[in-house]
Amino acid sequence: SGAHTVVAIDGPAGSGKSSVSRAAARELGFDYQDSGAAYRALAWYVLDAGIDTEDADAVIAALDGFPYTIGIDPDDYFVRVGDTDVTEAIREPRITAVVSHIARVPAVRVRMVELFRSVIAASIRPGIVTEGRDITTVVSPQAQVRILLTASEEARMARRSAEITGQSASDVGKQLSSRDAQDSKVVDFMNAADGVHTVDSTHLDFDQTVSAVVDLVRSTVE
Ligand code: CDP
Ligand code: CDP
C-alpha cells in the first residue's frame, strides 16, 4: 500500500534498539528516529547551562529554548543542539548518569512525545522506524508494526561493556540495571503491551535481529 508505515520499537538498554532499528530502516528504505537521543541531548543542554538535572522546574524552563535537531536519514545520523554536534558527546557516561533525572519529569515527557510525533509526521520516506521506551505505548500506539526488543540482562550487559572503554564491566552493568530500574518506574518497557510483538535477541546475532525486524515489517505491510 502507499501509506506511510510507522514502526515502533521499545526495549531496555543494551537490547540492540538503536543499532538494529537503524539497520532495519536502511534495509527498508525508511527514516530512523532515535528518541533516546532527544532525552540525552536535553541532558547535555541542561548540564551545559549549569542547571541541576534534579531541579525539575529549571529543566522544564530550559525546554522552551531547547534547540534540538536530529538527522533521520539512517545513512546520515547526527544530533545537534544549536550549532553544536553532540552525536558523540551525548553517549558519555556523565550524560548516561543523569538522563533518567530529566526523563522522569512528566512535563518533559509530554513535550518529547509531541516532538517525536512531529518528526514521524514530517517523514517523507515510505516509513519510519522510531525506537525508545514508550513508542509502542504512548508515542505511536497506532503504529502498523510494534515491537518489544528484549535480551537477557547478561547479554545486554556484555554488549554494552564491549562498546565502552575506560569503565569496568561490573560498573557498566550496575549503571545499566539502576537506569533500567529508574526508567521502569516511569514507563513499562519490560512487558509487551497488547498487540506488540516480542523479539528476543538473546540468542540472535546482530544480522539475525535485523532480519527478524525487517521480516515482521514486510509480513505486516505487504
Ligand atoms: O541506548 P540506551 O538504551 O542506553 O538509552 P537511550 O535509548 O539513548 O535512552 C536514554 C534515556 O532516555 C533512557 O535511559 C530513558 O531515561 C530516556 N528515554 C525515555 O524515557 N523514553 C524514550 N522513549 C527514550 C529514552
Ligand atoms: O539501543 P540499545 O541500548 O538498545 O542497544 P544498541 O546500542 O543498539 O546495542 C548495543 C550493542 O549490542 C551494539 O554494539 C550492537 O551491535 C550489539 N548487538 C548484538 O551484539 N547482538 C544483537 N543481536 C543486537 C545488538
XYZ file of C-alpha atoms and ligand atoms in Angstrom:
272
model
C 0.000 0.000 0.000
C 1.035 3.621 -0.394
C 0.501 4.539 3.247
C 3.351 5.766 5.397
C 4.486 2.855 7.597
C 5.255 3.573 11.231
C 7.400 1.020 13.061
C 7.643 1.437 16.848
C 10.374 -0.358 18.806
C 10.882 -0.310 22.584
C 13.168 -2.146 24.956
C 15.687 -1.852 27.780
C 19.256 -0.518 27.478
C 21.567 -2.779 25.505
C 18.796 -4.788 23.826
C 20.036 -3.527 20.459
C 17.278 -0.998 19.749
C 19.383 1.788 18.213
C 21.722 -0.280 16.080
C 19.046 -2.746 14.954
C 16.434 -0.044 14.224
C 18.879 1.974 12.173
C 19.999 -1.042 10.121
C 16.384 -2.176 9.623
C 15.415 1.334 8.472
C 18.294 1.327 5.991
C 17.220 -2.044 4.598
C 13.578 -0.956 4.307
C 14.370 2.474 2.819
C 12.741 4.103 5.860
C 13.700 7.007 8.108
C 15.113 6.310 11.572
C 14.313 8.231 14.762
C 16.360 7.679 17.940
C 14.074 9.056 20.672
C 16.580 8.467 23.474
C 18.873 10.951 21.696
C 16.398 13.755 22.480
C 16.455 12.974 26.211
C 20.240 12.698 26.108
C 20.560 15.977 24.157
C 18.315 17.743 26.686
C 20.534 16.405 29.489
C 23.588 17.720 27.620
C 21.925 21.134 27.148
C 20.858 21.388 30.783
C 24.348 20.472 32.039
C 25.908 22.928 29.569
C 23.685 25.679 31.002
C 24.824 24.823 34.523
C 21.348 23.660 35.558
C 20.954 20.943 38.196
C 19.350 17.952 36.401
C 17.400 17.159 39.586
C 15.768 20.607 39.583
C 12.614 19.697 37.633
C 11.330 23.287 37.385
C 14.616 24.535 35.939
C 14.694 21.632 33.461
C 11.111 22.411 32.375
C 12.048 26.087 31.921
C 15.003 25.050 29.737
C 12.683 23.124 27.382
C 11.340 26.382 25.924
C 14.550 27.311 24.176
C 15.837 23.789 23.540
C 17.327 23.988 20.008
C 17.293 20.300 19.052
C 17.916 18.841 15.589
C 18.208 15.169 14.655
C 19.119 13.509 11.371
C 16.560 10.837 10.434
C 18.289 9.524 7.313
C 19.782 6.231 8.602
C 22.865 6.934 6.475
C 23.318 10.439 7.870
C 22.620 10.191 11.583
C 23.501 13.193 13.745
C 22.249 15.004 16.805
C 22.685 18.761 17.240
C 21.948 21.257 19.962
C 22.059 24.692 18.349
C 25.235 24.727 16.253
C 26.969 22.053 18.325
C 27.175 18.493 17.031
C 26.557 16.371 20.139
C 26.238 12.975 18.394
C 29.209 11.567 20.341
C 29.019 13.723 23.466
C 25.534 12.514 24.428
C 26.888 8.947 24.802
C 29.371 9.995 27.502
C 28.934 8.429 30.968
C 28.272 11.879 32.500
C 25.130 12.111 30.346
C 24.060 8.494 30.859
C 24.341 9.095 34.617
C 21.779 11.927 34.668
C 19.456 11.339 31.706
C 16.883 9.461 33.811
C 16.518 12.509 36.097
C 15.071 14.540 33.277
C 13.160 11.665 31.618
C 11.085 11.158 34.776
C 9.651 14.701 34.673
C 6.084 14.437 33.286
C 6.141 17.856 31.574
C 9.373 16.891 29.806
C 7.805 13.657 28.565
C 4.720 15.457 27.247
C 6.921 17.796 25.197
C 9.092 14.930 23.953
C 6.049 12.925 22.820
C 4.913 15.937 20.753
C 8.397 16.255 19.277
C 8.596 12.550 18.314
C 5.134 12.668 16.720
C 6.037 15.755 14.711
C 9.174 14.036 13.376
C 7.106 10.966 12.401
C 4.577 13.225 10.645
C 7.356 15.017 8.745
C 8.932 11.803 7.414
C 8.700 11.669 3.630
C 10.246 8.236 3.083
C 7.845 5.244 2.756
C 8.096 4.707 6.514
C 9.939 5.496 9.738
C 11.353 3.329 12.499
C 11.233 5.076 15.893
C 12.823 3.468 18.932
C 12.834 4.155 22.656
C 10.906 3.208 25.788
C 7.335 4.449 25.236
C 6.976 4.408 21.447
C 4.739 1.310 21.238
C 2.555 2.513 24.121
C 2.447 6.325 24.235
C 4.052 7.940 21.183
C 2.659 5.620 18.478
C 0.188 3.080 19.864
C -1.426 3.102 16.379
C 1.821 2.170 14.574
C 1.317 -0.576 11.962
C 4.228 -2.536 13.457
C 5.072 -2.514 17.171
C 7.975 -4.482 18.597
C 9.442 -5.019 22.056
C 13.109 -5.878 21.607
C 14.443 -7.827 24.574
C 17.588 -9.710 25.574
C 18.705 -11.301 28.821
C 20.332 -8.955 31.320
C 23.581 -10.875 30.874
C 23.553 -10.408 27.083
C 22.682 -6.722 27.380
C 25.496 -6.050 29.836
C 28.000 -7.940 27.718
C 27.026 -5.911 24.632
C 27.252 -2.595 26.482
C 30.597 -3.412 28.131
C 32.028 -4.359 24.749
C 31.208 -0.840 23.486
C 32.512 1.133 26.447
C 36.170 1.585 27.241
C 37.547 3.067 30.438
C 34.865 1.574 32.710
C 34.831 -1.894 34.248
C 32.232 -4.403 33.086
C 30.773 -4.508 36.585
C 30.396 -0.702 36.732
C 28.709 -0.662 33.330
C 26.403 -3.472 34.493
C 25.445 -1.698 37.721
C 24.702 1.568 35.929
C 22.630 -0.205 33.303
C 20.486 -2.026 35.879
C 19.938 1.047 38.014
C 18.987 3.144 34.961
C 16.531 0.465 33.761
C 15.066 0.251 37.275
C 14.591 4.039 37.427
C 13.212 4.251 33.848
C 10.816 1.334 34.512
C 9.100 3.333 37.246
C 8.089 5.891 34.639
C 7.120 3.696 31.687
C 6.832 -0.077 31.233
C 9.218 -1.293 28.540
C 9.870 -4.736 30.050
C 6.469 -6.245 29.149
C 4.882 -6.214 25.706
C 1.566 -4.339 25.580
C -1.367 -5.933 23.731
C -0.613 -6.354 20.026
C 3.145 -5.763 20.464
C 5.455 -8.452 19.024
C 8.339 -9.552 21.209
C 11.695 -10.139 19.512
C 14.106 -11.780 21.956
C 17.639 -11.189 20.661
C 19.456 -13.096 23.427
C 20.453 -15.884 21.057
C 20.366 -13.902 17.816
C 23.383 -12.172 16.342
C 23.077 -8.623 15.012
C 22.133 -9.570 11.413
C 19.579 -12.125 12.599
C 17.955 -9.499 14.823
C 17.757 -7.008 11.949
C 16.210 -9.719 9.735
C 13.625 -10.573 12.398
C 12.537 -6.909 12.483
C 12.574 -6.458 8.700
C 10.577 -9.706 8.219
C 7.947 -8.562 10.717
C 7.584 -5.249 8.896
C 7.349 -6.894 5.465
C 4.860 -9.524 6.617
C 2.667 -6.870 8.215
C 2.760 -4.286 5.464
C 2.909 -6.364 2.283
O 20.629 3.478 24.220
P 20.180 3.327 25.632
O 19.207 2.207 25.758
O 21.276 3.311 26.603
O 19.345 4.619 26.046
P 18.621 5.636 25.115
O 17.638 4.953 24.242
O 19.637 6.501 24.483
O 17.777 6.474 26.180
C 18.415 7.270 27.158
C 17.424 7.568 28.267
O 16.358 8.354 27.764
C 16.763 6.354 28.904
O 17.560 5.814 29.950
C 15.444 6.941 29.406
O 15.640 7.585 30.652
C 15.134 8.019 28.378
N 14.158 7.631 27.348
C 12.808 7.695 27.653
O 12.469 7.967 28.806
N 11.873 7.449 26.708
C 12.242 7.142 25.459
N 11.313 6.940 24.522
C 13.611 7.059 25.122
C 14.548 7.286 26.099
O 19.947 0.996 21.782
P 20.204 -0.110 22.750
O 20.772 0.362 24.024
O 19.015 -0.987 22.972
O 21.287 -1.055 22.092
P 22.418 -0.752 20.997
O 23.281 0.335 21.488
O 21.819 -0.623 19.661
O 23.173 -2.141 21.002
C 24.171 -2.470 21.925
C 25.202 -3.368 21.227
O 24.671 -4.679 21.064
C 25.614 -2.894 19.843
O 27.022 -2.883 19.785
C 25.030 -3.956 18.925
O 25.818 -4.160 17.763
C 25.042 -5.184 19.795
N 24.073 -6.233 19.407
C 24.491 -7.561 19.373
O 25.657 -7.823 19.652
N 23.632 -8.560 19.035
C 22.340 -8.298 18.745
N 21.529 -9.310 18.454
C 21.878 -6.957 18.801
C 22.772 -5.938 19.150
